[in-house]
Amino acid sequence: MNQQTDKITVQSEALQEFASALYQRVGVPKKDADAVARMQVETDERGVYSHGTRALPGYVRGIRNGAINPTPKIHQLKEALSMALLDADNSLGHVSSIHAMQLAIDKARATGIAVVTVRNSNHYGASACFAMMALPEGMIGFNTTKTGGASMAAFGGAEGVLGNHPLAYAIPAKEEPPIVLDMACGWAAWGHVGTYGMEGKQLPPGWVLTADGQPTQDPREAKVMLPVGGPKGHGLAIVTSILGGALTGGVAACNRTPDTPPELARRGHFFYAINVSNFCPLDEFTEIVDEEIRTIRNSKRAEGVDRIYMPGEIEWLKQQEALRDGIPLHRQHLDSLAALAGELEVEVFWK
Amino acid sequence: MNQQTDKITVQSEALQEFASALYQRVGVPKKDADAVARMQVETDERGVYSHGTRALPGYVRGIRNGAINPTPKIHQLKEALSMALLDADNSLGHVSSIHAMQLAIDKARATGIAVVTVRNSNHYGASACFAMMALPEGMIGFNTTKTGGASMAAFGGAEGVLGNHPLAYAIPAKEEPPIVLDMACGWAAWGHVGTYGMEGKQLPPGWVLTADGQPTQDPREAKVMLPVGGPKGHGLAIVTSILGGALTGGVAACNRTPDTPPELARRGHFFYAINVSNFCPLDEFTEIVDEEIRTIRNSKRAEGVDRIYMPGEIEWLKQQEALRDGIPLHRQHLDSLAALAGELEVEVFWK
């Protein structure tokens, strides 16, 4: 199969307008539609196709069938100088998350650090996007989220009981690309398993189990994720489930019942921002970060390794390329967007 | 080799008095000596021998040869409502870390969350101890530290360039043991590699490299740690090196030169505390945590697995056993303490 023929290159601006139009067509106000579209296109630019516009049809169908509120009234349930707990009113995850991270940034500017948690929200796409909101503010960003399903086994387990939660850190640099770590607590995000399936590839051994709890490398058979590094991924998944769960008043994936109130069963998120200049002048900090990046990049490489990448560097390089040459999207990805556009009578802009 | 004959069981109280006496003999004030001894004995109780009193001779020799200051004046370099940056004045790591975590807790009570970083400090033993200080306060604790040497390879690397930094979270539960995750960013802490060596065991494959960058399973040949889960451990090690490094004004392990001022070359630490009751009543929170713990523990197990443990549960169980039956310490561990006690004319309490 020639990979070239599988991809169509689209321009960011056109994709963003198109995505925003789809959201607006189902009742999302223009400001929110534009913001969500921007984040999803940014995620595509960064090559994280699983969490970019490929997820759009799912969100839009959620709005159409009443599962997601296109016009939420996000409100504060608790507040103190360096914290807030928000009720997202069943919003698109991106909408409440942008609101929450901005609030954490504003509060951190006054006190040095602030944490904001969110309940009653939905899937928010790529964690990296929200942590990265801290970067132009000269801050360090962190976030995590309670994912939807109990799709990961405990360490030593054979059925899904943990969420495969992501966590993301963003740290500003000076001349180097920022450090952006966005990782799931399992060996891979489910979206990446989907990418393996779409590309017809086998998964590495030891990543997943079948529905019966047996090891497999077939992405189509993968039903249970295993925690990365055994007890370490297991521990991180439990911690993040509480930061984005219990700390929002929410209920863990594994403990939801038909009687769980939906506002507690839905996704919860956790964000913090740290204001670097409270600790040292931002310029000095970013110079130290740059120096560390260069030393690590230039360290001795293992045989067969061409280059050592910093966290988020591959995504940053892909984004530079995408901004110059366009975003190479898989035909299946675009076909799915085209099908939705047909239903909503939005014109497709690619050939 | 009969394992029984390798161990001597000692009581916590006697070990703690003995450890405190050793510190006091080299000029550490009683209050600090008691606090450090308590934490190291607690670490032994928890079965983390590598980071408990086994590390004591190294600290005491550091004080004797002038590398560590037994009577530091810890002072604040920066402060805001929810943050502080401390200079540890080259203290024992435990001393400045107890101070810093307590400050984070006090500030978090007022504002919801607070972060304290420390520069010019030294090795602080087990990360878990400081995160766990948050538990009786009804808070979530986190901490990490910049370790001493560049002993871990980057993902794709073949020489030590990252520190094998630990990170620890502690989360209060109600009737269940608290959740305490304490993990290194490499496959194992170096102290645990030492434990393999002391017990004559081979390391699992893929954990470490020799000084030449070649794979090995021999703990005596292990010179370079590999990051857990490839890019994930690599990313976490870089993030933690900045939280405990650049954010304290410190210099990364890989970038130290003979000209680096010692107060910047020494270890840095990073602590935060989150006040749960700002988000929801502590009782409700801990009930949700308990429920989650029980569901995970009771999930379906893989073949051959007797029990699923929560993060820190094995250590908690060992501590209960140690408090009842005493702490089983390896003869080599005690021999090393006895040798030091001989030098300092402190009486050995075990036979």
XYZ file of C-alpha atoms in Angstrom:
702
model
C 0.000 0.000 0.000
C 1.510 3.325 -1.033
C 1.335 5.620 1.944
C 1.394 8.668 -0.300
C -1.985 7.850 -1.802
C -3.524 7.450 1.663
C -3.000 11.059 2.667
C -4.490 14.329 1.590
C -2.765 17.543 2.608
C -4.999 20.295 3.951
C -4.250 23.816 5.167
C -4.779 24.694 8.829
C -6.914 27.748 8.218
C -9.352 25.985 5.926
C -9.606 22.979 8.233
C -10.244 25.241 11.185
C -13.027 27.170 9.463
C -14.585 23.909 8.339
C -14.417 22.400 11.841
C -15.841 25.533 13.423
C -18.693 25.543 10.891
C -19.606 21.970 11.852
C -19.781 22.904 15.537
C -21.769 26.048 14.820
C -24.230 24.054 12.730
C -25.186 22.034 15.832
C -25.624 25.086 18.037
C -22.167 25.819 19.476
C -21.659 29.619 19.736
C -19.046 30.929 17.269
C -16.521 31.882 19.957
C -16.525 28.387 21.469
C -16.667 26.705 18.053
C -13.602 28.658 16.911
C -11.679 27.880 20.111
C -12.388 24.142 19.985
C -11.631 24.003 16.252
C -8.318 25.822 16.814
C -7.246 23.288 19.462
C -8.236 20.300 17.362
C -6.428 21.647 14.304
C -3.376 22.447 16.439
C -3.466 18.820 17.573
C -3.561 17.661 13.935
C -0.683 20.030 13.118
C 1.280 18.339 15.906
C 0.626 14.965 14.260
C -1.562 13.679 17.104
C -4.323 12.796 14.654
C -6.138 10.527 17.111
C -6.948 13.488 19.360
C -7.494 16.198 16.751
C -10.279 16.597 14.205
C -10.606 12.831 13.898
C -12.513 13.031 17.197
C -14.794 15.831 15.916
C -17.603 13.636 14.521
C -17.945 11.945 17.913
C -18.298 15.291 19.699
C -20.786 16.659 17.149
C -22.901 13.494 17.319
C -22.809 13.822 21.109
C -24.284 17.291 20.797
C -26.899 16.152 18.258
C -28.128 13.266 20.400
C -28.311 15.428 23.513
C -25.354 13.847 25.330
C -23.308 17.093 25.283
C -24.598 20.626 25.957
C -23.581 23.051 23.172
C -24.484 26.157 25.222
C -23.289 25.410 28.768
C -23.348 27.826 31.677
C -20.023 26.970 33.335
C -20.164 27.996 36.982
C -18.000 27.998 40.079
C -18.910 25.599 42.888
C -15.960 26.405 45.171
C -13.307 29.075 45.218
C -10.309 30.198 47.234
C -7.301 32.371 46.397
C -5.411 29.600 44.587
C -8.142 27.128 43.666
C -11.543 26.733 42.082
C -13.916 23.862 41.367
C -16.085 24.361 38.301
C -19.252 22.668 37.093
C -18.925 22.443 33.302
C -22.686 22.060 32.777
C -22.010 19.112 30.470
C -19.966 21.213 28.034
C -17.613 20.037 25.346
C -14.453 19.155 27.309
C -12.373 21.730 25.439
C -14.741 24.577 26.331
C -14.661 24.070 30.104
C -10.976 23.179 30.029
C -9.941 26.375 28.272
C -11.982 28.274 30.864
C -10.434 26.333 33.760
C -6.816 26.589 32.627
C -7.224 30.327 31.989
C -8.580 30.712 35.515
C -5.620 28.752 36.942
C -3.238 31.025 35.017
C -4.948 34.196 36.244
C -4.897 33.041 39.856
C -1.292 31.793 39.661
C -0.158 35.218 38.515
C -1.321 36.586 41.876
C -0.196 33.781 44.215
C 2.506 31.708 42.451
C 0.438 28.579 41.777
C -3.240 27.774 41.338
C -5.262 24.614 40.759
C -8.675 24.364 39.090
C -10.719 21.177 38.855
C -13.803 20.605 36.718
C -16.701 18.187 37.029
C -19.603 17.397 34.722
C -17.500 17.766 31.563
C -16.685 15.610 28.539
C -13.710 14.392 26.492
C -11.217 17.247 26.028
C -9.006 15.939 23.232
C -5.245 16.277 23.725
C -4.079 17.109 27.241
C -1.031 18.914 25.873
C -3.178 21.782 24.542
C -4.264 22.950 27.995
C -0.861 22.603 29.645
C 0.553 24.579 26.689
C -1.762 27.511 27.455
C 0.695 28.266 30.282
C 3.664 28.750 27.931
C 3.021 32.245 26.509
C 2.295 33.359 30.095
C 5.767 32.279 31.280
C 4.229 29.546 33.383
C 4.508 25.791 33.840
C 1.230 24.014 33.074
C -0.042 20.634 34.206
C -3.287 18.818 33.610
C -4.914 15.451 33.709
C -8.410 14.079 33.195
C -10.571 11.188 34.212
C -11.230 9.285 30.990
C -14.531 7.797 30.037
C -14.193 4.074 30.453
C -12.479 1.632 32.780
C -10.348 0.294 29.950
C -7.036 -0.416 31.661
C -6.143 -3.331 33.925
C -4.580 -2.800 37.331
C -0.989 -4.069 37.725
C -1.590 -7.790 38.076
C -5.131 -7.461 36.753
C -6.873 -9.000 33.738
C -9.882 -6.741 33.162
C -10.456 -3.026 32.657
C -10.799 -1.252 35.993
C -8.619 1.869 35.623
C -9.014 4.667 33.121
C -6.129 5.106 30.679
C -5.762 8.677 31.890
C -3.392 11.144 30.265
C -1.223 13.659 32.055
C 0.543 16.613 30.483
C 3.242 19.048 31.537
C 4.351 22.102 29.557
C 7.527 24.015 30.454
C 8.692 27.145 28.636
C 12.103 27.284 26.952
C 13.853 30.241 25.328
C 15.186 29.456 21.846
C 14.479 25.734 21.995
C 10.984 24.279 21.514
C 9.110 24.132 24.832
C 9.105 20.882 26.795
C 5.651 19.323 26.369
C 5.108 15.904 27.895
C 1.711 14.366 27.118
C 1.490 10.718 28.098
C -1.150 8.152 28.940
C -0.654 5.930 31.990
C -1.023 2.850 29.807
C 1.502 1.826 27.177
C -0.456 3.931 24.666
C -3.530 6.133 24.362
C -6.511 4.308 22.839
C -6.475 6.815 20.017
C -2.999 5.585 19.124
C -4.193 1.990 19.157
C -6.784 3.155 16.619
C -4.000 4.657 14.522
C -2.198 1.281 14.486
C -5.455 -0.325 13.330
C -6.051 2.292 10.647
C -2.502 1.816 9.355
C -2.767 -1.993 9.459
C 0.094 -2.379 11.970
C 0.527 -4.845 14.854
C 0.951 -3.477 18.382
C 4.191 -4.123 20.321
C 3.940 -7.115 22.679
C 2.845 -6.516 26.240
C 0.683 -3.459 25.594
C -2.865 -4.863 25.595
C -5.170 -7.768 26.406
C -8.225 -9.144 24.628
C -11.695 -8.908 26.171
C -10.927 -12.266 27.833
C -7.766 -10.912 29.464
C -5.380 -12.699 27.071
C -2.321 -10.954 25.557
C -2.660 -9.836 21.920
C -0.865 -7.622 19.398
C -3.876 -7.160 17.119
C -5.255 -3.626 17.492
C -8.737 -4.889 16.520
C -8.708 -7.373 19.422
C -7.327 -4.862 21.936
C -9.903 -4.280 24.669
C -7.835 -3.881 27.849
C -4.770 -1.621 28.123
C -1.881 -2.553 30.428
C -0.226 0.077 32.656
C 3.161 1.353 31.429
C 6.045 0.015 33.496
C 3.730 -2.160 35.628
C 3.270 -0.608 39.094
C 4.354 2.841 37.869
C 1.655 3.294 35.221
C -0.791 1.616 37.606
C 0.091 4.152 40.306
C -0.082 7.144 37.986
C -3.481 6.015 36.653
C -4.874 5.760 40.177
C -3.480 9.153 41.209
C -4.770 10.898 38.091
C -8.187 9.245 38.480
C -8.433 10.896 41.892
C -7.105 14.306 40.810
C -9.629 14.406 37.947
C -12.241 12.388 39.840
C -12.681 12.411 43.610
C -11.166 15.911 43.801
C -13.991 17.167 41.580
C -16.598 15.227 43.573
C -16.796 12.807 40.635
C -17.094 9.035 40.641
C -14.344 6.788 39.245
C -15.023 4.938 35.988
C -15.018 1.637 37.829
C -17.612 2.735 40.372
C -20.252 4.221 38.123
C -23.710 2.623 38.289
C -26.948 3.382 36.457
C -27.915 5.401 39.560
C -24.822 7.645 39.496
C -26.009 11.227 38.806
C -24.765 12.156 35.320
C -23.025 15.311 36.566
C -20.792 13.095 38.715
C -20.418 10.288 36.171
C -19.165 12.593 33.424
C -15.535 13.450 32.963
C -13.565 15.532 35.446
C -10.381 17.471 34.796
C -7.513 18.845 36.896
C -5.296 21.808 35.935
C -2.547 23.796 37.599
C -0.279 26.633 36.571
C 2.959 27.724 38.258
C 4.215 31.259 37.692
C 7.933 30.888 36.970
C 8.854 34.513 37.685
C 7.862 34.067 41.324
C 10.869 31.740 41.574
C 13.417 33.370 39.292
C 13.505 35.741 36.351
C 11.852 33.984 33.397
C 14.858 34.655 31.174
C 17.227 32.916 33.573
C 14.855 29.968 33.921
C 14.398 29.483 30.185
C 18.158 29.759 29.625
C 18.745 26.915 32.111
C 16.026 24.889 30.362
C 17.609 25.529 26.936
C 21.017 24.483 28.214
C 19.593 21.275 29.671
C 17.760 20.488 26.413
C 20.954 20.869 24.373
C 23.030 18.717 26.686
C 20.459 15.922 26.618
C 20.029 16.131 22.859
C 23.789 15.935 22.336
C 24.392 13.002 24.686
C 25.780 9.713 23.351
C 23.154 7.783 21.374
C 22.410 4.070 21.347
C 23.315 2.172 18.177
C 20.894 2.879 15.337
C 19.461 6.026 16.944
C 19.807 9.124 14.756
C 18.579 11.713 17.173
C 17.434 12.130 20.764
C 14.154 14.031 21.018
C 12.874 16.083 23.935
C 9.274 15.566 25.131
C 6.989 17.190 22.558
C 9.806 17.923 20.125
C 8.577 15.531 17.434
C 5.146 17.153 17.666
C 6.733 20.615 17.519
C 8.718 19.684 14.401
C 5.582 18.261 12.776
C 3.740 21.474 13.560
C 6.439 23.591 11.889
C 6.171 21.342 8.836
C 2.366 21.475 8.857
C 2.360 25.267 9.076
C 4.675 25.366 6.051
C 3.327 22.510 3.906
C -0.126 21.720 5.278
C -1.382 18.831 7.396
C -1.234 15.329 5.880
C -4.517 13.680 6.951
C -5.485 10.086 6.270
C -8.288 9.607 3.699
C -10.400 7.668 6.229
C -10.073 10.594 8.639
C -11.288 13.043 5.980
C -13.996 10.656 4.705
C -15.466 10.598 8.178
C -15.449 14.407 8.354
C -16.994 14.561 4.859
C -19.810 12.202 5.874
C -20.661 14.438 8.818
C -20.405 17.567 6.644
C -22.867 15.959 4.231
C -25.371 15.420 7.025
C -24.969 19.009 8.232
C -24.830 20.557 4.751
C -21.389 22.077 5.263
C -19.256 22.245 2.141
C -16.125 20.078 1.989
C -13.077 22.166 1.045
C -10.658 19.431 -0.069
C -10.625 17.420 -3.291
C 22.190 -19.095 51.470
C 19.588 -19.172 54.208
C 17.798 -15.851 54.120
C 16.809 -16.202 57.778
C 20.408 -16.034 58.927
C 20.973 -12.854 56.873
C 18.521 -10.760 58.838
C 18.453 -9.345 62.329
C 15.189 -7.973 63.692
C 15.387 -4.637 65.467
C 12.740 -2.497 67.172
C 11.836 0.899 65.725
C 12.308 2.857 68.919
C 15.788 1.533 69.617
C 16.861 2.024 66.007
C 15.555 5.564 66.039
C 17.393 6.508 69.243
C 20.560 4.947 67.866
C 20.253 6.806 64.549
C 19.542 10.098 66.288
C 22.567 9.597 68.549
C 24.818 9.142 65.505
C 23.585 12.407 63.984
C 23.913 14.260 67.283
C 27.465 12.978 67.664
C 28.451 14.850 64.487
C 26.792 18.095 65.552
C 23.185 17.835 64.348
C 20.849 19.498 66.901
C 18.637 16.968 68.762
C 15.383 18.193 67.195
C 16.705 17.743 63.654
C 18.492 14.497 64.523
C 15.265 13.032 65.921
C 13.229 14.128 62.900
C 15.671 12.704 60.360
C 16.040 9.474 62.369
C 12.237 9.116 62.539
C 11.901 9.422 58.768
C 14.699 6.990 58.064
C 13.307 4.431 60.493
C 9.819 4.891 59.032
C 11.374 4.166 55.643
C 12.933 0.961 57.039
C 9.573 0.019 58.583
C 8.054 0.397 55.127
C 10.643 -2.041 53.767
C 12.391 0.559 51.605
C 15.754 -0.322 53.134
C 17.744 1.353 50.373
C 16.429 4.778 51.412
C 16.226 4.313 55.198
C 19.022 3.940 57.739
C 21.195 2.170 55.171
C 21.854 5.648 53.783
C 22.736 7.076 57.214
C 26.511 6.397 57.133
C 26.764 8.318 53.871
C 24.993 11.344 55.374
C 27.047 11.269 58.572
C 30.316 10.991 56.626
C 29.112 13.934 54.513
C 28.748 15.985 57.684
C 32.132 14.845 59.023
C 34.007 15.722 55.866
C 32.346 19.130 55.609
C 30.168 18.344 52.589
C 26.898 18.772 54.546
C 26.096 21.504 57.091
C 24.755 20.033 60.377
C 23.497 23.414 61.669
C 21.978 25.142 58.639
C 20.112 28.435 58.658
C 17.330 27.675 56.178
C 16.044 30.931 54.736
C 13.446 32.184 52.306
C 14.675 33.664 49.011
C 11.231 34.311 47.481
C 7.707 34.257 48.795
C 4.145 34.831 47.642
C 0.779 33.715 49.034
C 1.003 30.184 47.609
C 4.717 29.706 47.002
C 8.154 30.007 48.514
C 11.710 29.317 47.405
C 14.062 28.306 50.211
C 17.831 28.166 50.465
C 18.635 25.067 52.555
C 22.102 26.334 53.520
C 23.533 22.937 52.542
C 21.396 21.073 55.110
C 20.676 17.381 55.285
C 17.961 16.925 52.647
C 15.442 15.688 55.202
C 15.812 18.795 57.369
C 15.064 21.349 54.666
C 12.419 19.096 53.119
C 10.427 18.729 56.335
C 10.579 22.516 56.671
C 9.496 23.049 53.065
C 6.628 20.559 53.059
C 5.311 21.973 56.326
C 5.386 25.444 54.788
C 3.504 24.185 51.707
C 0.876 22.622 53.992
C 0.458 25.805 56.041
C 0.079 27.963 52.955
C -2.278 25.502 51.236
C -4.611 25.647 54.221
C -5.131 29.340 53.468
C -5.299 29.280 49.669
C -6.111 25.716 48.510
C -2.701 24.792 47.093
C 0.886 25.884 47.670
C 4.256 25.013 46.178
C 7.651 25.308 47.864
C 10.966 24.678 46.141
C 14.358 24.310 47.798
C 17.886 24.847 46.524
C 21.295 24.187 48.060
C 20.132 20.965 49.755
C 21.259 17.331 49.795
C 19.854 13.804 49.391
C 16.517 13.524 51.191
C 15.979 9.765 51.383
C 12.548 8.463 50.398
C 10.277 10.908 48.573
C 7.196 9.221 50.004
C 7.934 10.575 53.516
C 7.420 14.199 52.544
C 4.318 13.633 50.410
C 2.908 11.629 53.349
C 3.238 14.646 55.642
C 0.109 15.917 53.873
C -2.032 12.931 54.937
C -2.833 13.773 58.568
C -3.666 17.301 57.383
C -6.323 16.030 54.977
C -4.242 17.106 52.029
C -2.768 15.614 48.871
C 1.026 15.834 48.834
C 3.450 15.757 45.919
C 7.192 16.072 45.737
C 10.178 15.416 43.574
C 13.891 16.110 43.727
C 16.835 16.613 41.464
C 19.131 13.670 42.177
C 22.858 13.887 42.453
C 24.288 12.317 39.371
C 23.460 12.115 35.682
C 23.018 8.345 35.890
C 20.147 7.715 33.487
C 20.256 7.651 29.696
C 17.838 9.681 27.606
C 15.347 7.672 25.527
C 17.558 6.550 22.657
C 20.706 7.421 24.605
C 23.652 5.293 25.751
C 25.215 7.356 28.551
C 24.044 8.937 31.779
C 22.640 12.399 31.135
C 19.382 12.493 33.157
C 18.980 12.069 36.898
C 16.945 9.038 37.994
C 14.606 11.390 39.833
C 11.838 10.136 42.091
C 8.349 11.564 42.319
C 5.846 10.865 45.055
C 2.129 11.447 45.557
C 0.220 10.811 48.786
C -3.591 10.804 48.870
C -5.645 10.308 52.044
C -8.145 7.444 52.321
C -10.650 6.729 55.102
C -10.496 3.117 56.315
C -8.137 1.890 53.618
C -4.382 2.569 53.710
C -3.576 5.883 52.021
C -2.482 5.883 48.393
C 1.272 6.543 48.336
C 3.008 6.392 44.971
C 6.789 6.757 45.159
C 8.500 5.956 41.890
C 11.734 6.704 40.098
C 11.634 7.733 36.441
C 13.968 4.896 35.555
C 13.038 1.225 35.788
C 14.274 1.236 39.398
C 15.875 3.495 41.993
C 19.642 2.998 42.302
C 19.105 1.991 45.907
C 16.988 -0.914 44.669
C 19.731 -1.943 42.267
C 21.979 -2.039 45.330
C 19.445 -4.287 47.067
C 19.582 -6.723 44.108
C 23.365 -6.746 44.422
C 23.283 -7.267 48.177
C 20.868 -10.166 47.728
C 22.893 -11.679 44.885
C 20.072 -11.375 42.330
C 20.178 -10.554 38.617
C 18.259 -7.495 37.360
C 15.371 -7.905 34.899
C 16.453 -7.384 31.273
C 16.191 -3.906 29.791
C 16.673 -1.942 33.005
C 20.321 -0.857 32.862
C 23.453 -0.450 30.746
C 27.145 -0.926 31.567
C 29.526 2.029 31.670
C 30.101 1.382 27.940
C 26.403 1.668 27.177
C 25.862 -2.078 26.695
C 22.829 -3.918 28.169
C 23.476 -5.964 31.328
C 21.537 -7.728 34.097
C 24.414 -7.766 36.591
C 23.767 -5.211 39.345
C 27.541 -4.813 39.868
C 27.992 -3.786 36.216
C 24.989 -1.457 36.209
C 26.181 2.112 35.598
C 23.454 3.663 33.437
C 19.715 3.407 34.198
C 17.185 3.312 31.353
C 13.955 5.375 31.536
C 10.809 3.398 32.408
C 8.517 2.935 29.415
C 10.991 4.671 27.055
C 9.741 8.181 26.210
C 7.467 8.305 29.274
C 10.170 7.845 31.912
C 12.444 10.059 29.798
C 9.805 12.794 29.815
C 9.070 12.509 33.521
C 12.801 12.634 34.345
C 13.219 15.829 32.331
C 10.133 17.470 33.881
C 11.158 16.554 37.441
C 14.719 17.754 36.826
C 13.280 21.173 36.010
C 10.772 21.268 38.896
C 13.545 20.391 41.363
C 16.248 22.148 39.348
C 15.674 25.191 37.153
C 12.648 26.203 39.268
C 14.987 26.485 42.272
C 17.587 28.357 40.244
C 19.658 25.158 40.279
C 21.753 23.605 37.534
C 20.896 20.210 36.020
C 23.161 17.270 36.805
C 24.315 17.144 33.209
C 25.311 20.797 33.119
C 27.388 21.078 36.279
C 30.997 22.166 35.835
C 33.809 22.717 38.343
C 32.854 26.419 38.176
C 29.196 25.881 39.115
C 28.626 27.572 42.514
C 27.998 24.770 45.053
C 24.693 26.288 46.211
C 23.361 25.811 42.671
C 25.044 22.456 42.046
C 23.559 20.837 45.153
C 20.223 19.098 45.173
C 16.947 20.947 44.706
C 13.495 19.792 45.773
C 9.903 20.600 44.790
C 6.848 20.141 47.064
C 3.172 20.957 46.820
C 0.147 20.362 49.020
C -3.514 20.544 47.980
C -6.135 21.115 50.672
C -8.905 18.602 49.899
C -11.608 20.317 51.955
C -11.469 23.324 49.638
C -12.927 21.008 46.987
C -15.292 18.799 48.957
C -15.784 17.622 52.533
C -12.808 15.434 53.443
C -15.096 12.597 54.541
C -16.834 12.461 51.180
C -13.502 12.546 49.376
C -11.952 9.745 51.415
C -15.090 7.621 51.009
C -14.830 7.919 47.232
C -11.135 7.019 47.457
C -11.907 3.973 49.648
C -14.578 2.797 47.237
C -12.201 3.140 44.307
C -9.466 1.237 46.171
C -11.817 -1.679 46.913
C -13.093 -1.914 43.362
C -9.573 -1.981 41.952
C -8.362 -4.502 44.524
C -11.286 -6.810 43.751
C -10.952 -6.664 39.982
C -10.178 -9.813 37.982
C -6.559 -10.913 38.411
C -4.128 -12.253 35.829
C -3.163 -15.920 36.134
C -0.756 -16.547 38.991
C -1.493 -13.224 40.732
C -2.730 -13.628 44.319
C -3.575 -10.057 45.078
C -3.718 -6.626 43.478
C -1.953 -3.970 45.554
C -2.597 -0.254 45.617
C 0.370 2.160 45.392
C 2.145 2.085 48.753
C 0.044 -0.785 50.106
C 2.909 -3.272 50.250
C 4.948 -0.705 52.188
C 1.978 -0.018 54.481
C 1.552 -3.731 55.204
C 5.273 -4.071 55.912
C 5.058 -1.141 58.285
C 2.200 -2.757 60.241
C 4.294 -5.917 60.483
C 7.409 -3.995 61.526
C 5.513 -2.117 64.227
C 4.294 -5.454 65.583
C 7.352 -7.691 65.076
C 10.284 -5.349 64.526
C 12.204 -4.459 61.368
C 14.158 -7.251 59.636
C 17.435 -5.615 58.562
C 20.162 -7.269 56.530
C 23.389 -8.037 58.434
C 25.459 -5.996 55.955
C 23.153 -3.035 56.591
C 23.674 -3.332 60.360
C 27.403 -4.030 60.018
C 27.795 -0.757 58.209
C 25.885 1.091 60.961
C 27.985 -0.697 63.591
C 31.234 0.357 61.914
C 30.126 3.988 61.999
C 28.937 3.655 65.610
C 32.379 2.323 66.493
C 34.050 5.391 64.976
C 31.659 7.716 66.822
C 31.688 5.761 70.104
C 27.944 5.144 70.071
C 26.864 1.831 71.601
C 25.327 -0.776 69.293
C 21.989 -2.020 70.664
C 21.573 -5.270 68.690
C 23.384 -8.567 69.145
